[in-house]
PDB file of C-alpha atoms in Angstrom:
ATOM      1  CA  UNK N 225      23.528 -39.710-124.463  1.00 81.00           C
ATOM      2  CA  UNK N 226      20.661 -40.265-121.947  1.00 88.00           C
ATOM      3  CA  UNK N 227      21.336 -36.809-119.857  1.00 91.00           C
ATOM      4  CA  UNK N 228      20.636 -35.289-123.396  1.00 94.00           C
ATOM      5  CA  UNK N 229      17.325 -37.144-124.123  1.00 95.00           C
ATOM      6  CA  UNK N 230      16.177 -36.891-120.723  1.00 95.00           C
ATOM      7  CA  UNK N 231      16.568 -32.998-120.741  1.00 94.00           C
ATOM      8  CA  UNK N 232      14.562 -32.762-124.222  1.00 95.00           C
ATOM      9  CA  UNK N 233      11.712 -35.008-122.847  1.00 96.00           C
ATOM     10  CA  UNK N 234      11.870 -32.519-119.825  1.00 92.00           C
ATOM     11  CA  UNK N 235      11.558 -29.137-121.994  1.00 93.00           C
ATOM     12  CA  UNK N 236       9.172 -30.627-124.502  1.00 95.00           C
ATOM     13  CA  UNK N 237       6.910 -31.617-121.311  1.00 93.00           C
ATOM     14  CA  UNK N 238       7.410 -28.507-119.554  1.00 90.00           C
ATOM     15  CA  UNK N 239       6.265 -26.546-122.838  1.00 93.00           C
ATOM     16  CA  UNK N 240       3.137 -28.792-123.181  1.00 94.00           C
ATOM     17  CA  UNK N 241       1.956 -28.378-119.675  1.00 90.00           C
ATOM     18  CA  UNK N 242       2.728 -24.653-119.830  1.00 91.00           C
ATOM     19  CA  UNK N 243       0.598 -24.352-122.687  1.00 93.00           C
ATOM     20  CA  UNK N 244      -2.350 -26.564-121.235  1.00 92.00           C
ATOM     21  CA  UNK N 245      -2.387 -24.162-118.142  1.00 89.00           C
ATOM     22  CA  UNK N 246      -2.498 -21.118-120.219  1.00 92.00           C
ATOM     23  CA  UNK N 247      -5.329 -22.695-122.288  1.00 93.00           C
ATOM     24  CA  UNK N 248      -7.306 -23.468-119.047  1.00 91.00           C
ATOM     25  CA  UNK N 249      -6.833 -19.869-118.186  1.00 90.00           C
ATOM     26  CA  UNK N 250      -4.022 -20.509-115.339  1.00 86.00           C
ATOM     27  CA  UNK N 251      -1.349 -18.211-116.540  1.00 86.00           C
ATOM     28  CA  UNK N 252       0.177 -17.608-113.262  1.00 85.00           C
ATOM     29  CA  UNK N 253       0.470 -21.070-112.447  1.00 87.00           C
ATOM     30  CA  UNK N 254       4.049 -22.236-114.032  1.00 88.00           C
ATOM     31  CA  UNK N 255       4.781 -26.102-114.284  1.00 86.00           C
ATOM     32  CA  UNK N 256       7.577 -25.564-111.143  1.00 87.00           C
ATOM     33  CA  UNK N 257       4.841 -24.484-108.745  1.00 89.00           C
ATOM     34  CA  UNK N 258       2.530 -27.724-109.592  1.00 87.00           C
ATOM     35  CA  UNK N 259       4.724 -29.913-106.851  1.00 86.00           C
ATOM     36  CA  UNK N 260       4.204 -27.281-103.871  1.00 88.00           C
ATOM     37  CA  UNK N 261       0.662 -26.587-105.013  1.00 86.00           C
ATOM     38  CA  UNK N 262       0.382 -30.390-104.791  1.00 84.00           C
ATOM     39  CA  UNK N 263       1.759 -30.750-101.401  1.00 83.00           C
ATOM     40  CA  UNK N 264      -0.455 -27.662-100.165  1.00 79.00           C
ATOM     41  CA  UNK N 265      -3.549 -29.815-101.357  1.00 76.00           C
ATOM     42  CA  UNK N 266      -2.474 -32.959 -99.080  1.00 73.00           C
ATOM     43  CA  UNK N 267      -3.357 -33.635 -96.285  1.00 52.00           C
ATOM     44  CA  UNK N 268      -5.480 -30.494 -95.433  1.00 53.00           C
ATOM     45  CA  UNK N 269      -7.337 -27.466 -97.165  1.00 51.00           C
ATOM     46  CA  UNK N 270      -5.382 -25.374 -99.384  1.00 51.00           C
ATOM     47  CA  UNK N 271      -6.782 -22.160 -96.958  1.00 54.00           C
ATOM     48  CA  UNK N 272      -6.174 -23.877 -93.841  1.00 56.00           C
ATOM     49  CA  UNK N 273      -2.527 -24.922 -95.010  1.00 53.00           C
ATOM     50  CA  UNK N 274      -1.807 -21.126 -96.112  1.00 55.00           C
ATOM     51  CA  UNK N 275      -2.945 -19.809 -93.237  1.00 55.00           C
ATOM     52  CA  UNK N 276      -0.446 -21.624 -91.268  1.00 56.00           C
ATOM     53  CA  UNK N 277       2.435 -20.341 -93.419  1.00 55.00           C
ATOM     54  CA  UNK N 278       4.608 -17.908 -91.165  1.00 53.00           C
ATOM     55  CA  UNK N 279       2.430 -18.464 -87.826  1.00 54.00           C
ATOM     56  CA  UNK N 280       3.111 -20.173 -84.544  1.00 54.00           C
ATOM     57  CA  UNK N 281       1.309 -23.286 -86.136  1.00 58.00           C
ATOM     58  CA  UNK N 282       3.240 -22.678 -89.217  1.00 64.00           C
ATOM     59  CA  UNK N 283       3.984 -25.707 -92.030  1.00 68.00           C
ATOM     60  CA  UNK N 284       7.634 -25.238 -92.230  1.00 77.00           C
ATOM     61  CA  UNK N 285       9.019 -24.578 -95.557  1.00 83.00           C
ATOM     62  CA  UNK N 286      11.608 -27.362 -95.126  1.00 83.00           C
ATOM     63  CA  UNK N 287       8.754 -29.501 -94.501  1.00 83.00           C
ATOM     64  CA  UNK N 288       6.916 -28.146 -97.779  1.00 84.00           C
ATOM     65  CA  UNK N 289      10.208 -28.470 -99.736  1.00 86.00           C
ATOM     66  CA  UNK N 290      10.714 -32.414 -98.250  1.00 86.00           C
ATOM     67  CA  UNK N 291       7.256 -32.963 -99.709  1.00 85.00           C
ATOM     68  CA  UNK N 292       7.722 -31.056-103.213  1.00 87.00           C
ATOM     69  CA  UNK N 293      11.305 -32.604-103.164  1.00 88.00           C
ATOM     70  CA  UNK N 294      13.241 -29.310-103.319  1.00 89.00           C
ATOM     71  CA  UNK N 295      16.043 -28.014-101.012  1.00 89.00           C
ATOM     72  CA  UNK N 296      15.004 -24.908 -98.868  1.00 85.00           C
ATOM     73  CA  UNK N 297      16.944 -22.646-100.788  1.00 88.00           C
ATOM     74  CA  UNK N 298      15.211 -23.585-104.191  1.00 91.00           C
ATOM     75  CA  UNK N 299      11.904 -23.133-101.838  1.00 91.00           C
ATOM     76  CA  UNK N 300      12.834 -19.697-100.533  1.00 90.00           C
ATOM     77  CA  UNK N 301      12.949 -18.166-104.232  1.00 93.00           C
ATOM     78  CA  UNK N 302      10.254 -20.507-105.547  1.00 93.00           C
ATOM     79  CA  UNK N 303       7.743 -19.153-102.896  1.00 92.00           C
ATOM     80  CA  UNK N 304       8.442 -15.536-103.332  1.00 93.00           C
ATOM     81  CA  UNK N 305       7.427 -16.000-106.970  1.00 92.00           C
ATOM     82  CA  UNK N 306       4.256 -17.903-106.020  1.00 92.00           C
ATOM     83  CA  UNK N 307       3.711 -15.046-103.543  1.00 91.00           C
ATOM     84  CA  UNK N 308       4.234 -12.291-106.301  1.00 91.00           C
ATOM     85  CA  UNK N 309       1.868 -14.048-108.419  1.00 89.00           C
ATOM     86  CA  UNK N 310      -1.020 -14.166-105.740  1.00 87.00           C
ATOM     87  CA  UNK N 311      -0.417 -17.951-105.256  1.00 86.00           C
ATOM     88  CA  UNK N 312       0.304 -18.013-101.673  1.00 83.00           C
ATOM     89  CA  UNK N 313       0.478 -15.453 -98.848  1.00 78.00           C
ATOM     90  CA  UNK N 314       3.092 -15.729 -96.201  1.00 76.00           C
ATOM     91  CA  UNK N 315       1.898 -13.874 -92.919  1.00 67.00           C
TER      92      UNK N 315
END
């Protein structure tokens, strides 16, 4: 079944990525965060973008989610976990 093989490959790739992140000392960075972090790095400096989250000049969560390929409801929980891990700060 192709779905089974794709799922197994995805799980193996995620486990390998997590191991490599841990080896680099990036224990708070989870593979699920990478799409969001990459979108934050695109187009502007990280500090500039993070400073806009939750402000009048904010980057909309829907825009960030669209860039990362995630639904707004998924983004909310993901950003909550990223904030708890100290990777983002919402004003």
